[in-house]
Coordinates of C-alpha atoms in Angstrom, one line a residue:
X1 CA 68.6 156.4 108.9
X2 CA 69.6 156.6 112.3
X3 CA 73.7 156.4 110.8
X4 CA 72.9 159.2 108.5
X5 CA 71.6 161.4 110.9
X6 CA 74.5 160.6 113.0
X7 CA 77.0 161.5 110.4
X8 CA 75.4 164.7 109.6
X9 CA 75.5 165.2 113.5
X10 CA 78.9 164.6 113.8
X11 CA 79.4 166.4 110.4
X12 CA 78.0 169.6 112.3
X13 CA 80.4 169.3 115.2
X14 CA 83.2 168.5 113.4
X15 CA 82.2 171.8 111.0
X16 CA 81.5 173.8 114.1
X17 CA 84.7 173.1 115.8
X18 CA 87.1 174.0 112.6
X19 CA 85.0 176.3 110.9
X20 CA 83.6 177.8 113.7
X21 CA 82.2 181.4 112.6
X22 CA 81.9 181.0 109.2
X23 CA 79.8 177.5 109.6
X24 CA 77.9 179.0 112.1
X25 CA 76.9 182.0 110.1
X26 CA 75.7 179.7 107.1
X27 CA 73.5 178.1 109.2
X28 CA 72.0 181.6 110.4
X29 CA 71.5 182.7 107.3
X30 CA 70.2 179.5 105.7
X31 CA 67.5 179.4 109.0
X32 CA 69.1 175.4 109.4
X33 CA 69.6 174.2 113.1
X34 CA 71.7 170.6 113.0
X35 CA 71.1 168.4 116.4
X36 CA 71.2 164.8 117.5
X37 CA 68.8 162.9 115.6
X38 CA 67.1 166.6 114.6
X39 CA 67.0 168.8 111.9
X40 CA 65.2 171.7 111.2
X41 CA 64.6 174.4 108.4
X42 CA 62.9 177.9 109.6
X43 CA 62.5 180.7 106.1
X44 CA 60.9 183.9 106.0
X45 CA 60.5 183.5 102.5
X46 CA 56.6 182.9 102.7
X47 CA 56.1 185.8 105.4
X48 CA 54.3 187.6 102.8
X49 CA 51.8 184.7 101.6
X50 CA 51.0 184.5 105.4
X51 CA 50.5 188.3 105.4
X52 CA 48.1 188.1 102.5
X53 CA 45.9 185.1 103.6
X54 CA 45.8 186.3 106.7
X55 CA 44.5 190.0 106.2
X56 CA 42.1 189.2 103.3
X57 CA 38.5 189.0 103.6
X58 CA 38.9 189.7 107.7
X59 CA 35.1 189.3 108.4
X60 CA 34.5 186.2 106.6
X61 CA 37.8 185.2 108.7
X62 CA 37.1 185.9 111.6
X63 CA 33.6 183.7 111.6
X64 CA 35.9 181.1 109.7
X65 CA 38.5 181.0 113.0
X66 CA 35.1 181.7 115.2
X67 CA 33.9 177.9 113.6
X68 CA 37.5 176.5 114.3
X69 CA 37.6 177.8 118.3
X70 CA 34.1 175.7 118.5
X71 CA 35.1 172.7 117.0
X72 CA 38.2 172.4 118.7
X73 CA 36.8 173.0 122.0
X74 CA 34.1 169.9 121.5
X75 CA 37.1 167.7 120.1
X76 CA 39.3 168.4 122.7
X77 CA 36.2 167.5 125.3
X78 CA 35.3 164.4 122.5
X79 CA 39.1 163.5 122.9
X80 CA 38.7 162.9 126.3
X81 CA 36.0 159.9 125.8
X82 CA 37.7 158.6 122.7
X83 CA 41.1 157.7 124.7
X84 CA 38.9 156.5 127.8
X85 CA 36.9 154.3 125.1
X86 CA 40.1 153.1 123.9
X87 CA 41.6 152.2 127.0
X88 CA 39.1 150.5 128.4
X89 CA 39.0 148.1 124.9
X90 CA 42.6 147.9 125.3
X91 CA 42.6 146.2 128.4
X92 CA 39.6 143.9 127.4
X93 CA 41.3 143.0 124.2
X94 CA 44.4 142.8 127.1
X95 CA 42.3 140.3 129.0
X96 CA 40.7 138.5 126.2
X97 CA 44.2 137.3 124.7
X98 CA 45.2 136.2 128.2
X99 CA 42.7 134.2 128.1
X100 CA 43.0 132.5 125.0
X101 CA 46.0 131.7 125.2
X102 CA 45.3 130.2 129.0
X103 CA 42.6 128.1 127.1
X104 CA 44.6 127.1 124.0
X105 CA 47.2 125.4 126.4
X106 CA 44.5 123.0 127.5
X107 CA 43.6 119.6 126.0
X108 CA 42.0 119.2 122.3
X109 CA 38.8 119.6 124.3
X110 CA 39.1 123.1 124.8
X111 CA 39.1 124.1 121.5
X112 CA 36.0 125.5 120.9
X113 CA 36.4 127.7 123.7
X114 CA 39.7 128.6 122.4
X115 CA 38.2 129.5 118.5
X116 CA 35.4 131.7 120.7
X117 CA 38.0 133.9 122.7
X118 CA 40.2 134.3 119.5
X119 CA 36.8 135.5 117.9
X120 CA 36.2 137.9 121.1
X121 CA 39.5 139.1 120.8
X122 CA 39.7 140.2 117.1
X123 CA 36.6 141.8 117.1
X124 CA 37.3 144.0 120.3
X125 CA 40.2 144.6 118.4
X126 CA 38.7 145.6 115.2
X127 CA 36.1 147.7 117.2
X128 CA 39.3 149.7 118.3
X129 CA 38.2 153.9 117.6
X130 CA 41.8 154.6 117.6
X131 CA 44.6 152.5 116.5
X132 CA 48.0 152.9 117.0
X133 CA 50.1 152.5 113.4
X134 CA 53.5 150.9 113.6
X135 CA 55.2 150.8 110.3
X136 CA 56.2 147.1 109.6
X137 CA 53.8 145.8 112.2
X138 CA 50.5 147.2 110.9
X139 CA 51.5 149.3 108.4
X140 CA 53.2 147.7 105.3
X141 CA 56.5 149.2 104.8
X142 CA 56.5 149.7 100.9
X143 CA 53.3 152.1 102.1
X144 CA 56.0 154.3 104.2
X145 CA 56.4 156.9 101.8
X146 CA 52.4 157.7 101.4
X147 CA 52.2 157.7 105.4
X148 CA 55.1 159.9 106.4
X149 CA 53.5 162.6 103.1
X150 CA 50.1 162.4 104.5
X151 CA 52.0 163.3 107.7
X152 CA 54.3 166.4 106.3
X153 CA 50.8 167.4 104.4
X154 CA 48.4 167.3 107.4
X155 CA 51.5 169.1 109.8
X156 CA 51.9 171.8 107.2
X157 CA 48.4 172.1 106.7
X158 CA 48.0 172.5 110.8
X159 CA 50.5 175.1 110.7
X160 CA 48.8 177.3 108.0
X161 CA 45.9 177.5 110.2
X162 CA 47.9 178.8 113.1
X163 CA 49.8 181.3 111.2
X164 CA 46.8 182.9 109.2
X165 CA 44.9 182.9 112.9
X166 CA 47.9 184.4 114.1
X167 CA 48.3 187.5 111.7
X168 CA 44.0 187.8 111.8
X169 CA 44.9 188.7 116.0
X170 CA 47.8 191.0 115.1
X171 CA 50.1 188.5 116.6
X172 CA 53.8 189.4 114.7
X173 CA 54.8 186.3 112.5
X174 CA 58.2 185.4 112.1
X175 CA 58.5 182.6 109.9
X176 CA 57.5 179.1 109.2
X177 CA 59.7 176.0 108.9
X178 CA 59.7 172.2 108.6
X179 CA 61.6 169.5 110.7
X180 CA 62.6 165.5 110.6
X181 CA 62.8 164.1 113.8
X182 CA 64.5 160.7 113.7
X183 CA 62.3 159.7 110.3
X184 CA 59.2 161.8 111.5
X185 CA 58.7 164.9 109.4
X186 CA 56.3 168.0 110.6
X187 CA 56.2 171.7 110.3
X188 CA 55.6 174.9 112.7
X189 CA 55.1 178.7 112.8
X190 CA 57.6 181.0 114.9
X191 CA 55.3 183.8 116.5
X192 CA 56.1 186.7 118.6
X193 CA 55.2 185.1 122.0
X194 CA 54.8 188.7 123.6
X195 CA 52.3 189.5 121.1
X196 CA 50.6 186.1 121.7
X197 CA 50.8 187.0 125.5
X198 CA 49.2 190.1 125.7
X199 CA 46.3 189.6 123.5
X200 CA 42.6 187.7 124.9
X201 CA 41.8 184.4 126.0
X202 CA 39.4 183.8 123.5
X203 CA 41.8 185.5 120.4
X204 CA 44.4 182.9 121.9
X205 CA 41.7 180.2 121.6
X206 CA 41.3 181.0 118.0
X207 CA 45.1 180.9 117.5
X208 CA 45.3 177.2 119.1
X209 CA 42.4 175.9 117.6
X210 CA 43.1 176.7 114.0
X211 CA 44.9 173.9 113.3
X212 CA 43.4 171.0 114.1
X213 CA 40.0 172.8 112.6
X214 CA 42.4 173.2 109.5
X215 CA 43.2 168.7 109.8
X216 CA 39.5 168.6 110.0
X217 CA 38.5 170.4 106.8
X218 CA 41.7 168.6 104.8
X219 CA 39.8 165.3 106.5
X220 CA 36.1 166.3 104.7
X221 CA 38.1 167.4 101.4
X222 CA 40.0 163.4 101.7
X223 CA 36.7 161.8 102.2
X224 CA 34.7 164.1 99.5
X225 CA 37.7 162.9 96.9
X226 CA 37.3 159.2 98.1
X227 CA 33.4 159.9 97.5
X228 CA 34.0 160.9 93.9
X229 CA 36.7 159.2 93.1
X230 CA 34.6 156.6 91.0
X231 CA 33.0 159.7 89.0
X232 CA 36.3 161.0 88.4
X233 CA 37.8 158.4 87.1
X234 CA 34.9 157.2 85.2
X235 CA 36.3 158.0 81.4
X236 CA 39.3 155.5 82.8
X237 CA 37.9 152.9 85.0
X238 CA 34.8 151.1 85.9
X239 CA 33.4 149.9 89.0
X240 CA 31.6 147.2 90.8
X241 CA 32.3 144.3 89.4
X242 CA 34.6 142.8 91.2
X243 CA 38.2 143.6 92.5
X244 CA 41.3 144.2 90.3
X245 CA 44.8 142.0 92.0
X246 CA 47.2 145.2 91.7
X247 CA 50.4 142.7 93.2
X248 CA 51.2 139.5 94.6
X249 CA 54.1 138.7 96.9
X250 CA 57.1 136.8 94.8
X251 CA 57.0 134.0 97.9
X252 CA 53.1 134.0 97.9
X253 CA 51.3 130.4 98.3
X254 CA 48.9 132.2 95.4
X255 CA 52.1 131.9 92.8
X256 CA 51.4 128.9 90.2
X257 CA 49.5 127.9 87.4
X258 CA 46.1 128.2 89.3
X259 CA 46.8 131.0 91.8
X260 CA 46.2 134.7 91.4
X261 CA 47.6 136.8 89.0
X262 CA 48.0 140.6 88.4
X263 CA 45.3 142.0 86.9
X264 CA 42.9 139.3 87.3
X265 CA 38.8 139.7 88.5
X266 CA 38.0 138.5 92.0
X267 CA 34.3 138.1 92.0
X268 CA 33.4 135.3 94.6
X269 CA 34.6 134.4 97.7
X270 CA 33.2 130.9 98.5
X271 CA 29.6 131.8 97.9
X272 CA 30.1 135.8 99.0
X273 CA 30.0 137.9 96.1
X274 CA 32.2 140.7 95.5
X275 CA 32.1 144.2 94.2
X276 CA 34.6 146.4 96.1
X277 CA 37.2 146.3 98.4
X278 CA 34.8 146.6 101.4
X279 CA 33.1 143.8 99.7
X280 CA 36.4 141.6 100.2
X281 CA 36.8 142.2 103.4
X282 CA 33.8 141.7 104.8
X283 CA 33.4 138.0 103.1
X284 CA 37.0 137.7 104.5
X285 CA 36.0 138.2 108.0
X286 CA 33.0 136.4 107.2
X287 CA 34.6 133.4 106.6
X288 CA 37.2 134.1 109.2
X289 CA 34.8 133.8 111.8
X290 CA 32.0 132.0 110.8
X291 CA 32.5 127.2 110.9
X292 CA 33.5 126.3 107.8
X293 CA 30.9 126.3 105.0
X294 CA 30.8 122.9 102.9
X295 CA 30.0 121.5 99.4
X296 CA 27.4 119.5 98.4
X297 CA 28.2 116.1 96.6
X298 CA 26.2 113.6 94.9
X299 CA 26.3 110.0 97.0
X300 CA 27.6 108.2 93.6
X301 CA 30.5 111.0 93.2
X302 CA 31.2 110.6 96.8
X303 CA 31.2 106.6 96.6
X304 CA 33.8 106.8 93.6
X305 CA 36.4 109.5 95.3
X306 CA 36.2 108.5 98.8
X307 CA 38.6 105.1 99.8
X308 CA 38.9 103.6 103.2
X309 CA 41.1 106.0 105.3
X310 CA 42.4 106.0 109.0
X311 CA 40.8 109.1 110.9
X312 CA 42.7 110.3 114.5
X313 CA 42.5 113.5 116.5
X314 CA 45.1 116.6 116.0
X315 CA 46.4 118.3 118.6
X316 CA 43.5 120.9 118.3
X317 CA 40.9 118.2 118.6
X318 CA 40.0 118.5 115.0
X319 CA 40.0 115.0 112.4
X320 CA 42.6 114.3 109.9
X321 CA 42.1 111.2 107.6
X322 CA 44.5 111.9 104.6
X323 CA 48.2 111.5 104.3
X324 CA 50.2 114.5 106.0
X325 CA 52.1 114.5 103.0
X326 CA 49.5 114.6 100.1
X327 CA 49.1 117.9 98.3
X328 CA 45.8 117.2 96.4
X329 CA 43.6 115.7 99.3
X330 CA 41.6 117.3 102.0
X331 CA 39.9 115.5 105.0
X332 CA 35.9 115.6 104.6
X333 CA 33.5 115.3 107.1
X334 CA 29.6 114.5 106.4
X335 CA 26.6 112.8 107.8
X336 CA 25.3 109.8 106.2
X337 CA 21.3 109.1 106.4
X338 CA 21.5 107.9 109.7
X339 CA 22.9 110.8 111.0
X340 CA 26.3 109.4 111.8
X341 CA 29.1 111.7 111.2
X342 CA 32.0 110.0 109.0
X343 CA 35.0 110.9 107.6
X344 CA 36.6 110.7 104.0
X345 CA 39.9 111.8 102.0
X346 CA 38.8 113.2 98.7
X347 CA 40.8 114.8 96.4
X348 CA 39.6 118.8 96.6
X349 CA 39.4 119.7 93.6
X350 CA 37.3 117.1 91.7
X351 CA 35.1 117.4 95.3
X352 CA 34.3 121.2 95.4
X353 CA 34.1 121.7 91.6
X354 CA 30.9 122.9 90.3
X355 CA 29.0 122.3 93.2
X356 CA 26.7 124.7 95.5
X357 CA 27.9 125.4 98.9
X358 CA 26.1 124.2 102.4
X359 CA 25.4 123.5 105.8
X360 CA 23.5 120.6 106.4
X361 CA 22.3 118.0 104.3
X362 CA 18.7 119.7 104.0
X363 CA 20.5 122.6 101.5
X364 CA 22.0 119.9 99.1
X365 CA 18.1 117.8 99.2
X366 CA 16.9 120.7 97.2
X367 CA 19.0 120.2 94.4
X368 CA 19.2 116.0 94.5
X369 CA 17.6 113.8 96.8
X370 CA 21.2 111.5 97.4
X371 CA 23.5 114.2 97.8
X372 CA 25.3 114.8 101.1
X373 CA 27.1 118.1 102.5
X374 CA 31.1 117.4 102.8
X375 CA 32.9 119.8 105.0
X376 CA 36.6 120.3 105.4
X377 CA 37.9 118.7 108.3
X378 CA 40.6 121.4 109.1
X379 CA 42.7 122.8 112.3
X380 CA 41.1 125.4 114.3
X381 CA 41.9 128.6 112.7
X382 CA 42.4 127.0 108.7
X383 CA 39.9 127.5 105.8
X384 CA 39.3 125.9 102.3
X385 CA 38.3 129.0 100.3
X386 CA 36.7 128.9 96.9
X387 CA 38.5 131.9 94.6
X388 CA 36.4 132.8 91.9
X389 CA 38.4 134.8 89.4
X390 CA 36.8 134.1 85.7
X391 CA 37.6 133.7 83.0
X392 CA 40.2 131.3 84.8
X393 CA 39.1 128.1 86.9
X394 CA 39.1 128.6 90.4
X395 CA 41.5 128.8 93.0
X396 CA 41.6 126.5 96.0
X397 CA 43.3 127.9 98.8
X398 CA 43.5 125.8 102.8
X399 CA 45.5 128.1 105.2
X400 CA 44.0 131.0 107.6
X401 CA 42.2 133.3 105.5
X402 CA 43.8 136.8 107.0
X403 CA 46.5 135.0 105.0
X404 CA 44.3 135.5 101.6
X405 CA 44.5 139.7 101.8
X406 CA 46.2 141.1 99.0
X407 CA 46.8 144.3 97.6
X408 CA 44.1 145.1 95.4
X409 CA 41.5 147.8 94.1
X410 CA 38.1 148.6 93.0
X411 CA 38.9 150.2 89.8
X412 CA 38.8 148.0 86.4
X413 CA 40.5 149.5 83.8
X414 CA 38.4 150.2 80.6
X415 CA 41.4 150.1 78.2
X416 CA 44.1 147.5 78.2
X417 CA 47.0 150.3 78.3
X418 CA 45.9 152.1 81.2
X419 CA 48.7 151.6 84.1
X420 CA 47.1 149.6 86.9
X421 CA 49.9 150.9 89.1
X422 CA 48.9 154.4 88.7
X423 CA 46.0 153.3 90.7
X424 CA 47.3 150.3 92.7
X425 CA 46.7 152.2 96.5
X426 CA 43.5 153.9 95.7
X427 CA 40.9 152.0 98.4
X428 CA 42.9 149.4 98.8
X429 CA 43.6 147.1 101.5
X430 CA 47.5 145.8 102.2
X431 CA 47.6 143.0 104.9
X432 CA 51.0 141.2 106.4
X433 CA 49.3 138.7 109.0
X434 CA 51.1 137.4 111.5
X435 CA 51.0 133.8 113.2
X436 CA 52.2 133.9 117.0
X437 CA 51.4 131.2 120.1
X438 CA 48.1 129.1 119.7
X439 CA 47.6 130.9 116.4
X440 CA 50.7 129.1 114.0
X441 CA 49.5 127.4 111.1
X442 CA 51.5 124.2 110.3
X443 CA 53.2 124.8 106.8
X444 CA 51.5 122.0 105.1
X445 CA 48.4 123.9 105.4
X446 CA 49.5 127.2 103.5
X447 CA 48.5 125.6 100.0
X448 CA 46.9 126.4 96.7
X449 CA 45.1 123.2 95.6
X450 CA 46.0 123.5 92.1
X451 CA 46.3 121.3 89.1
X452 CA 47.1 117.7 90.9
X453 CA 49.8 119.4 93.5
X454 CA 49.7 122.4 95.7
X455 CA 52.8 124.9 96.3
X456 CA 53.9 124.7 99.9
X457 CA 53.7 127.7 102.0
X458 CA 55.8 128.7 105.2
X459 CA 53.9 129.6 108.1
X460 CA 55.5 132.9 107.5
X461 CA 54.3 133.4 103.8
X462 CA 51.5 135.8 102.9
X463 CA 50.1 137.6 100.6
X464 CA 49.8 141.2 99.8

């Protein structure tokens, strides 16, 4: 983009240079000013909607703008906590990385107090009022287009209000425009600034404050849609039961016989039901931050999968028993009846099958008296997550569970033909996790334990 707006930059001066008066008039009359990196579009053309808007109903107005002056005097006070808030979470979050990754450099025996400052640190992050979007850091780039429209809407939006303001003071109105700065697109309003000088304080006031009292109504009217949007769409979709996989990254981990597919039902997540999107995410942070959760096992199942194996410490200070290179086995840990934590290579599927999750031993007792609770023996930051998406058989998946976000929604369709596309971005959540420092995942973890072999991951695969 930046070559294009270059050309058309060079274009201009080239144009201006041999086509000097005649260029330069086209421009004029076609309101278009060409400058580095900046172009912008100003038209007279909707002078007389402005007019209309803004001398109708001038009572009802004039409280309307009287609202506006209010609320944009509390935000602007409100603004002032908001970035002092967020400051002083940036530099905790600031601190709380530098200290992780001070701790993760230490020996294995650190590592708990390494898992706890990661913890810290994503939840001060996550507690963040404000958050600063980069597009292809933390906003996914094939989400672009909807961003930079709900930008151009919102600026146009903005402007409205201080043009209709404008005309309701008697303030002359010139025109109103759009611009693309770089690849950020807005819009303004060309007053008569003599006119805008010479009126009151508190008529100015009004002027200012009308756009961002305009954002704020277009932000109710978002949320109100987003509110009824299940109502809505009722004739065409249902909801709660679970949520719909709109896409799936070609160089997913989820890709195989076993994995996820488009337009299957996620309902469980280990043992954490879901209904909705928010539904997903919380039993994904759930199980992001909370030990691993473990399966119960029967002692004769146990006896018959388990063989002799060779336990030793990672780096991490966690236990590996099984072959680096196997890609059906999992290291288990459990506690036999005299309390005495052991360690066993099972294969994961035929372990976690059909069983009930657990803690302890006490939570399989209830079920059979010789059962024992088997726990994943994995690195610091990995999970074994349970993917319930029936009718198919479940999905086994051992990598970091940020890894596990995809791009899904709420809404089921009721008939087969009904585009799921259409729908894909409604309430959905679209992840690209990143793996940096203390927090890599060795490749052999990103897996999908399915049939009797598991598709290999790069640490930089995810899903969407």
């Amino acid at each position: 983009w930046a070559i294009v707006c270059q050309t058309l930059t060079s274009a201009d001066q080239l144009s201006s240079v041999y086509f000097k008066h005649s260029y330069e008039d086209w421009l004029e009359n076609n309101g278009l000013s060409i400058s580095p990196f900046h172009i912008r579009w100003q038209t007279a053309v909707f002078n007389r909607a402005f007019y209309s808007w803004g001398r109708r109903k001038a009572r009802i107005l004039y409280q309307w703008f009287n609202f506006g002056m209010v609320f944009g005097v509390i935000a602007m006070f409100s603004s002032f906590f908001l970035l002092g808030k967020t400051l002083i979470q940036t530099l905790g979050q600031m601190m709380a990385d530098s200290s992780y990754s001070s701790s993760s450099s230490h020996s294995s025996s650190s590592s708990s107090s390494s898992s706890s400052s990661s913890s810290s640190s994503s939840s001060l992050h996550n507690e963040q009022v404000l958050q600063v979007v980069v597009p292809g850091i933390n906003l996914p780039v094939n989400q672009l287009t909807y961003f930079f429209a709900a930008v151009l809407i919102s600026g146009v939006v903005h402007e409205i209000g201080h043009g209709i303001a404008a005309i309701r003071e008697q303030v002359r109105f010139n025109g109103f425009g759009i611009f693309l700065f770089i690849i950020y697109p807005g819009a303004f309003v060309d007053l008569f600034t003599t006119h805008l000088q010479l009126i009151s304080p508190v008529q100015q006031l009004r002027i200012f404050c009308a756009g961002i009292w305009h954002n704020f109504i277009l932000a109710l009217l978002g949320i109100l849609a987003l509110i009824l949007l299940p109502v809505i769409l009722l004739p065409f979709y249902y909801t709660g039961v679970g949520v719909l996989i709109t896409e799936v990254a070609e160089d997913s981990p989820a890709i195989g016989p076993r994995g996820l597919f488009v337009g299957d039902l996620v309902t469980h997540l280990q043992d954490c039901p879901v209904t909705n999107v928010q539904d997903w995410n919380e039993c994904l942070d759930t199980i992001t931050y909370e030990p691993q959760i473990g399966y119960c096992i029967s002692a004769s199942t146990l006896q018959q999968l388990s063989f002799p194996v060779r336990a030793y410490k990672r780096l991490d200070g966690s236990t590996e028993c099984c072959n680096n290179h196997s890609l059906t086995d999992v290291c288990f840990s459990y506690r036999n009846n005299f309390n005495k934590r052991l360690h066993t290579c099972l294969p994961a599927r035929k372990a976690v099958e059909a069983t009930q999750v657990c803690r302890t031993n006490k939570d399989c007792k209830k079920s059979s008296s010789s059962s024992f609770c088997i726990i994943p023996s994995l690195e610091t930051h990995t999970r074994l997550i349970k993917v319930k998406h029936p009718p198919q058989i479940d999905m086994l998946y051992v990598g970091h569970p940020l890894h596990l976000h995809y791009t899904e929604t709420q809404y089921t369709p009721c008939i087969n033909f009904v585009c799921l596309i259409t729908f894909q971005n409604l309430s959905q959540t679209s992840w690209s996790a990143k793996t940096s420092g203390s927090d890599r995942i060795p490749a052999e973890l990103f897996q999908i334990l399915k049939d009797d072999a598991t598709i290999l991951g790069g640490s930089k695969n995810h899903c969407k």
